[in-house]
PDB file of C-alpha atoms in Angstrom:
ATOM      1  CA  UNK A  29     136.033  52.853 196.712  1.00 50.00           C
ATOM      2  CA  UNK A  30     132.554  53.555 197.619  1.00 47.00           C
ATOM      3  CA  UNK A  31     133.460  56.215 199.242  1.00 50.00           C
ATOM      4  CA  UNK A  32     135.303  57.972 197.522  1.00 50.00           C
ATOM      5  CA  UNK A  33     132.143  58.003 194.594  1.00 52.00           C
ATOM      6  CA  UNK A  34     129.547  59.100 196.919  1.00 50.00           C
ATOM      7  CA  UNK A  35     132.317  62.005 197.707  1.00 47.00           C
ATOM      8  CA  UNK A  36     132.552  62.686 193.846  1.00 50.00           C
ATOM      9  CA  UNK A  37     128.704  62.601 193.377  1.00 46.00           C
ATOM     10  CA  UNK A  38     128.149  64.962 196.202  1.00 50.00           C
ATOM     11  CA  UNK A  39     131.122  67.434 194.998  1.00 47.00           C
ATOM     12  CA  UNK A  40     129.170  67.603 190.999  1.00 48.00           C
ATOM     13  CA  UNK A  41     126.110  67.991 192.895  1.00 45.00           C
ATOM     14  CA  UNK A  42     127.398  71.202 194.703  1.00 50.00           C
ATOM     15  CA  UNK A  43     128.907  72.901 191.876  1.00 45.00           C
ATOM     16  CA  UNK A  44     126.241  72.226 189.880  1.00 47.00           C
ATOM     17  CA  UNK A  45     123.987  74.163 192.205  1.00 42.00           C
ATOM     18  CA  UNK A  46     126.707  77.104 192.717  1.00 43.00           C
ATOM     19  CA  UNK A  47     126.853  77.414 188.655  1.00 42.00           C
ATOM     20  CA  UNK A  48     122.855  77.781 188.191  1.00 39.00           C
ATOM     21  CA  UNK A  49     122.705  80.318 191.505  1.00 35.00           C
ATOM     22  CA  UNK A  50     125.191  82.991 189.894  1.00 34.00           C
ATOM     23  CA  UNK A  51     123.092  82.246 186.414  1.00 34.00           C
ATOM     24  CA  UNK A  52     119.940  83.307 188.237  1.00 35.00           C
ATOM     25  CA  UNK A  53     121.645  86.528 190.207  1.00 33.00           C
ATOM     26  CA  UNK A  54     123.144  88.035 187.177  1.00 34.00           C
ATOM     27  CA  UNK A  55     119.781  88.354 185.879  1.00 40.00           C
ATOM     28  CA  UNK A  56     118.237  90.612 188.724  1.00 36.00           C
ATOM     29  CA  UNK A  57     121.341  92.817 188.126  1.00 46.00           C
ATOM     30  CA  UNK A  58     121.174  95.390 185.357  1.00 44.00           C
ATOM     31  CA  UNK A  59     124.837  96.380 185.624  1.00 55.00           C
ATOM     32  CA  UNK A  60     127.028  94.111 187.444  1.00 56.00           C
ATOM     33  CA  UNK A  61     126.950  95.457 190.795  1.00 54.00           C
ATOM     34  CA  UNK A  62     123.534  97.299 190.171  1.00 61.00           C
ATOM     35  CA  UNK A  63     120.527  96.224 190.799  1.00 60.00           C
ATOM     36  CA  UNK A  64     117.180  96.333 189.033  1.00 66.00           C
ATOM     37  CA  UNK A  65     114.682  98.679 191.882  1.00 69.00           C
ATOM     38  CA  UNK A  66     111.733  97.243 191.734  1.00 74.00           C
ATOM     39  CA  UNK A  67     108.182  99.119 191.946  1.00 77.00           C
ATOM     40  CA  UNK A  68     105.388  98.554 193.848  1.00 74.00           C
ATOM     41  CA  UNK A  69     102.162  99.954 194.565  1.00 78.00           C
ATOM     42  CA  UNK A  70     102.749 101.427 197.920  1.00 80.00           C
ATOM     43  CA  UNK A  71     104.793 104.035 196.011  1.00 78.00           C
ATOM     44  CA  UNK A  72     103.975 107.281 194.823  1.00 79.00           C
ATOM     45  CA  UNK A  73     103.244 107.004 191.010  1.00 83.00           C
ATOM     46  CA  UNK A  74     105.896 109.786 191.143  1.00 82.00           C
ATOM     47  CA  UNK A  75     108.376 107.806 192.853  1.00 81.00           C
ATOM     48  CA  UNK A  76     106.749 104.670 190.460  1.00 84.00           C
ATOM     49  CA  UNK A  77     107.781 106.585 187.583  1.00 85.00           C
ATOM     50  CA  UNK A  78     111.399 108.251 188.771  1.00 83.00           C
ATOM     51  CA  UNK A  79     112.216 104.641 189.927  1.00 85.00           C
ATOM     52  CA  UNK A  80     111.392 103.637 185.985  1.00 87.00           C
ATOM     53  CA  UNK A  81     113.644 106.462 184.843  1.00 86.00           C
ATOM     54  CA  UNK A  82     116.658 105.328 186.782  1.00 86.00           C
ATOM     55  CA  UNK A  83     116.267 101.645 185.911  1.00 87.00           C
ATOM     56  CA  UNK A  84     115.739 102.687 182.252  1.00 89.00           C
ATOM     57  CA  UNK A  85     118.783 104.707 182.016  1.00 87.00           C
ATOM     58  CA  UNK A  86     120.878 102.246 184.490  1.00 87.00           C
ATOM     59  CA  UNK A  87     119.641  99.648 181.295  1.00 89.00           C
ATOM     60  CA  UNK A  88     121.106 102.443 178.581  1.00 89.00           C
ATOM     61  CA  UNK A  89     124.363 102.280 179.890  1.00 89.00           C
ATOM     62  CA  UNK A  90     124.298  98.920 180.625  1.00 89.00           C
ATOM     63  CA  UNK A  91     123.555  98.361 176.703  1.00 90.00           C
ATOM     64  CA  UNK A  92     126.291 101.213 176.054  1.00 92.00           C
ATOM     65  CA  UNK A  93     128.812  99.017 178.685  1.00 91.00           C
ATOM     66  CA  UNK A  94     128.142  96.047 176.216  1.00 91.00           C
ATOM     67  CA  UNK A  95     128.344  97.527 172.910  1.00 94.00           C
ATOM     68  CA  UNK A  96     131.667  99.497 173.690  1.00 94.00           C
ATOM     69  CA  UNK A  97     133.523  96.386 175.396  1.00 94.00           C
ATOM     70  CA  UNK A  98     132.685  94.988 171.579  1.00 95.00           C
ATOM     71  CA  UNK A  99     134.013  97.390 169.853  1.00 95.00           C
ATOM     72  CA  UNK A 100     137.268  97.523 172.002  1.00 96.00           C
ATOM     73  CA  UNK A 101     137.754  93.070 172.110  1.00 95.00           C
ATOM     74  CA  UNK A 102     137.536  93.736 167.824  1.00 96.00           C
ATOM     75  CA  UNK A 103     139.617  96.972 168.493  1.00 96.00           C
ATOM     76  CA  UNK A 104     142.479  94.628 170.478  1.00 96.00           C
ATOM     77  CA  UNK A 105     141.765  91.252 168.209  1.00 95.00           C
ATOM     78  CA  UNK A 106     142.742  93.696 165.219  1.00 96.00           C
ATOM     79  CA  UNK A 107     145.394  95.144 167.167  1.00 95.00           C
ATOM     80  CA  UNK A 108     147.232  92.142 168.203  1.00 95.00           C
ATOM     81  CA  UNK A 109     146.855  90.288 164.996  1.00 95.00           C
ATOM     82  CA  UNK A 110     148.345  93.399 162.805  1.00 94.00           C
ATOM     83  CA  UNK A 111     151.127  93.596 165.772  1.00 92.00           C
ATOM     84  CA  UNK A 112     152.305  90.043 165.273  1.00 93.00           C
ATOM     85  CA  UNK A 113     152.623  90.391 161.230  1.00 93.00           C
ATOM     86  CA  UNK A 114     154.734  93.343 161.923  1.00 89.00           C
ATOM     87  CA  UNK A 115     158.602  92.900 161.664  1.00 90.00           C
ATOM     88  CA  UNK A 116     159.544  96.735 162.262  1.00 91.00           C
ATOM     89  CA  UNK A 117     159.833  98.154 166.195  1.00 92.00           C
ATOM     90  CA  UNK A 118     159.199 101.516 164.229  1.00 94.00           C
ATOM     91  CA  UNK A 119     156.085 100.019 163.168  1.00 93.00           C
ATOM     92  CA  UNK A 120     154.844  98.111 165.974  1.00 93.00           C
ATOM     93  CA  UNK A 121     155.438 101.234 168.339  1.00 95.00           C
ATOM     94  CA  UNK A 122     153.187 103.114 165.779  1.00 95.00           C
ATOM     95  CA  UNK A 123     150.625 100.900 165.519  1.00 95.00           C
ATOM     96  CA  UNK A 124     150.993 100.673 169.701  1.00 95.00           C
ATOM     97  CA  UNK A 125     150.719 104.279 169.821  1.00 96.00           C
ATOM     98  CA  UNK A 126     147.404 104.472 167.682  1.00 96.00           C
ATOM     99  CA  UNK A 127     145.818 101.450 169.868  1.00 95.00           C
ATOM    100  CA  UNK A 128     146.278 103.312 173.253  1.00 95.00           C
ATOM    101  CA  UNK A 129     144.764 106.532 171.284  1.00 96.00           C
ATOM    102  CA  UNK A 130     142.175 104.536 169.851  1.00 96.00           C
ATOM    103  CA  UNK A 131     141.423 102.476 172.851  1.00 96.00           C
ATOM    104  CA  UNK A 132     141.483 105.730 175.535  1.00 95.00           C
ATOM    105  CA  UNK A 133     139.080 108.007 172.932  1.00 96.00           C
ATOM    106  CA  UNK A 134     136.391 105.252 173.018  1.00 96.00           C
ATOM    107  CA  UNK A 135     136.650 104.489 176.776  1.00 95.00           C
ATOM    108  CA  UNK A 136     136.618 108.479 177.505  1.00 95.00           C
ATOM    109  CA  UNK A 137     133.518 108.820 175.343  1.00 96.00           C
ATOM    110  CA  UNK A 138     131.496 106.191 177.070  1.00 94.00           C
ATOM    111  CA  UNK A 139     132.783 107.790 180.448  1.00 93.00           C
ATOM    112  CA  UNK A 140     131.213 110.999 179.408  1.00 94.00           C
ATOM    113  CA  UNK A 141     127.695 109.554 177.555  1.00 94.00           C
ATOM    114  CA  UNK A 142     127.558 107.242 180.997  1.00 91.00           C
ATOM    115  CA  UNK A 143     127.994 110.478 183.360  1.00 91.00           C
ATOM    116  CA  UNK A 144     125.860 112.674 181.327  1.00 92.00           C
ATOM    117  CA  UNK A 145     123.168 110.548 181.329  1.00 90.00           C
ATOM    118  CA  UNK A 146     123.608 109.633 185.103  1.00 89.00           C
ATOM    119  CA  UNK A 147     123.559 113.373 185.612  1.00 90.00           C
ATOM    120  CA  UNK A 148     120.002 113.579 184.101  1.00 88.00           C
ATOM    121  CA  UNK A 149     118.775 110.669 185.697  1.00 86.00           C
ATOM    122  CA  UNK A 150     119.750 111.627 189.369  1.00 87.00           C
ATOM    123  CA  UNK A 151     118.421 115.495 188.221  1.00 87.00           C
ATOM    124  CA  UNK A 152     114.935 113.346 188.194  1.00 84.00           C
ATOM    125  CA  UNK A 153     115.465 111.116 190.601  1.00 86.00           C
ATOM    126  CA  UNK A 154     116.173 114.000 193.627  1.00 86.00           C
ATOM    127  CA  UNK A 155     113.228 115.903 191.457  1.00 85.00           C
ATOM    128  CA  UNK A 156     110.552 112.923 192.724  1.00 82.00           C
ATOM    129  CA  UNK A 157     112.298 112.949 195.864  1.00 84.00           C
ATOM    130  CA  UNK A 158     114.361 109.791 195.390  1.00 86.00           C
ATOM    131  CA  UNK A 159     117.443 109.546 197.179  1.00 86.00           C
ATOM    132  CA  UNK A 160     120.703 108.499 195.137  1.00 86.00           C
ATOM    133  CA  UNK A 161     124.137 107.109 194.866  1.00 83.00           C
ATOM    134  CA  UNK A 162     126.402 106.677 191.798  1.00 84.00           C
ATOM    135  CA  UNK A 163     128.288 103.561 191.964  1.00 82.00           C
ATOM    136  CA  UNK A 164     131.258 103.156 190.109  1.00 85.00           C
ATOM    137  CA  UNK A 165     131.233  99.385 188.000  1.00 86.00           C
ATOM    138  CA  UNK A 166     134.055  97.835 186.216  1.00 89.00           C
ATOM    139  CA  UNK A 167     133.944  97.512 182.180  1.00 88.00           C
ATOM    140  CA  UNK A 168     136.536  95.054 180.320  1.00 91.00           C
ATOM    141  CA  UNK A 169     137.940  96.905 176.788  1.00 92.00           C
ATOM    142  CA  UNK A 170     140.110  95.138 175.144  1.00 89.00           C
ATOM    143  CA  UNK A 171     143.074  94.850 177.397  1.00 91.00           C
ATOM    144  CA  UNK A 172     141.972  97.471 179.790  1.00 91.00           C
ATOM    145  CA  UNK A 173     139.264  97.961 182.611  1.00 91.00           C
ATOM    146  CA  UNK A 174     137.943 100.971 183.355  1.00 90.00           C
ATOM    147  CA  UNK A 175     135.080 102.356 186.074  1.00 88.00           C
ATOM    148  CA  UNK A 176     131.277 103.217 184.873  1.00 87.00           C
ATOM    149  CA  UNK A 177     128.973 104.953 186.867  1.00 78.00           C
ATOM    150  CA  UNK A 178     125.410 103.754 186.714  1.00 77.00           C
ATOM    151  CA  UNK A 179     122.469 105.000 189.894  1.00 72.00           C
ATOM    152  CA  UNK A 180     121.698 103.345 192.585  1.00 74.00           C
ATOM    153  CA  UNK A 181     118.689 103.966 194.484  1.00 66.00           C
ATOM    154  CA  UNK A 182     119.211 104.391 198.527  1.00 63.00           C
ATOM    155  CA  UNK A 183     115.814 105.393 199.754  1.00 57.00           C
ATOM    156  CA  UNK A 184     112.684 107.548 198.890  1.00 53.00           C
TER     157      UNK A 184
END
């Protein structure tokens, strides 16, 4: 019986401690996957201030990542409530139809803002003589995933 607590005690004690390590990663991270370059004063204050660009635009879409995937949960919430009211397959395929266009128009857009302003931010980047990578990260809209790409900085 002993035993057996002292097992149970040490199991809480290890999840406990693997919960509060991913709290503490996620917030180096800017974008899941992406993380925050830090500056320091052996750099250039070129380099200091291209590596500021990139973090502040990898933070943009981050905050355009978030505000999007809330649009499209409400987007899907609405869609699957007005879905289940519905009686008519005539119906429900239209209202179907107009999800998927509703759903793929704001996914699309972000796509573009994201690569637009990862286009300008790279332009700067390779400017100060940063080297670059675009990785692509995973966003969840509504019932669909689709692929972001935010900078990552390889070397200067």
């Amino acid at each position: 019986m002993f035993k057996k607590s002292i097992a149970a005690v040490i199991f809480s004690f290890i999840m406990i401690l693997s919960m509060g390590t991913g709290a503490f990663a996620s917030e180096i991270e800017v974008v899941d996957g992406v993380s925050y370059e830090t500056i320091n004063e052996t750099m250039s204050p070129e380099v200091q201030k291209a590596i500021k660009d990139i973090n502040k635009v990898n933070e943009k879409i981050e905050a355009e990542i978030a505000k999007n995937e809330e649009k499209a949960a409400k987007l899907y919430a609405r869609y699957e409530a007005e879905l289940e009211k519905e009686t008519d397959l005539e119906k429900k395929a239209e209202l179907t139809a107009k999800y998927e266009e509703q759903i793929t128009k704001l996914i699309t857009k972000l796509q573009e803002k994201a690569e637009k302003m990862t286009e300008k931010g790279i332009e700067k980047a390779d400017k100060a003589g940063i080297e670059t990578n675009i990785v692509l990260v995973e966003g969840f809209f509504g019932d669909r995933t689709a692929l972001i790409d935010p900078i990552v900085v390889v070397s200067w």
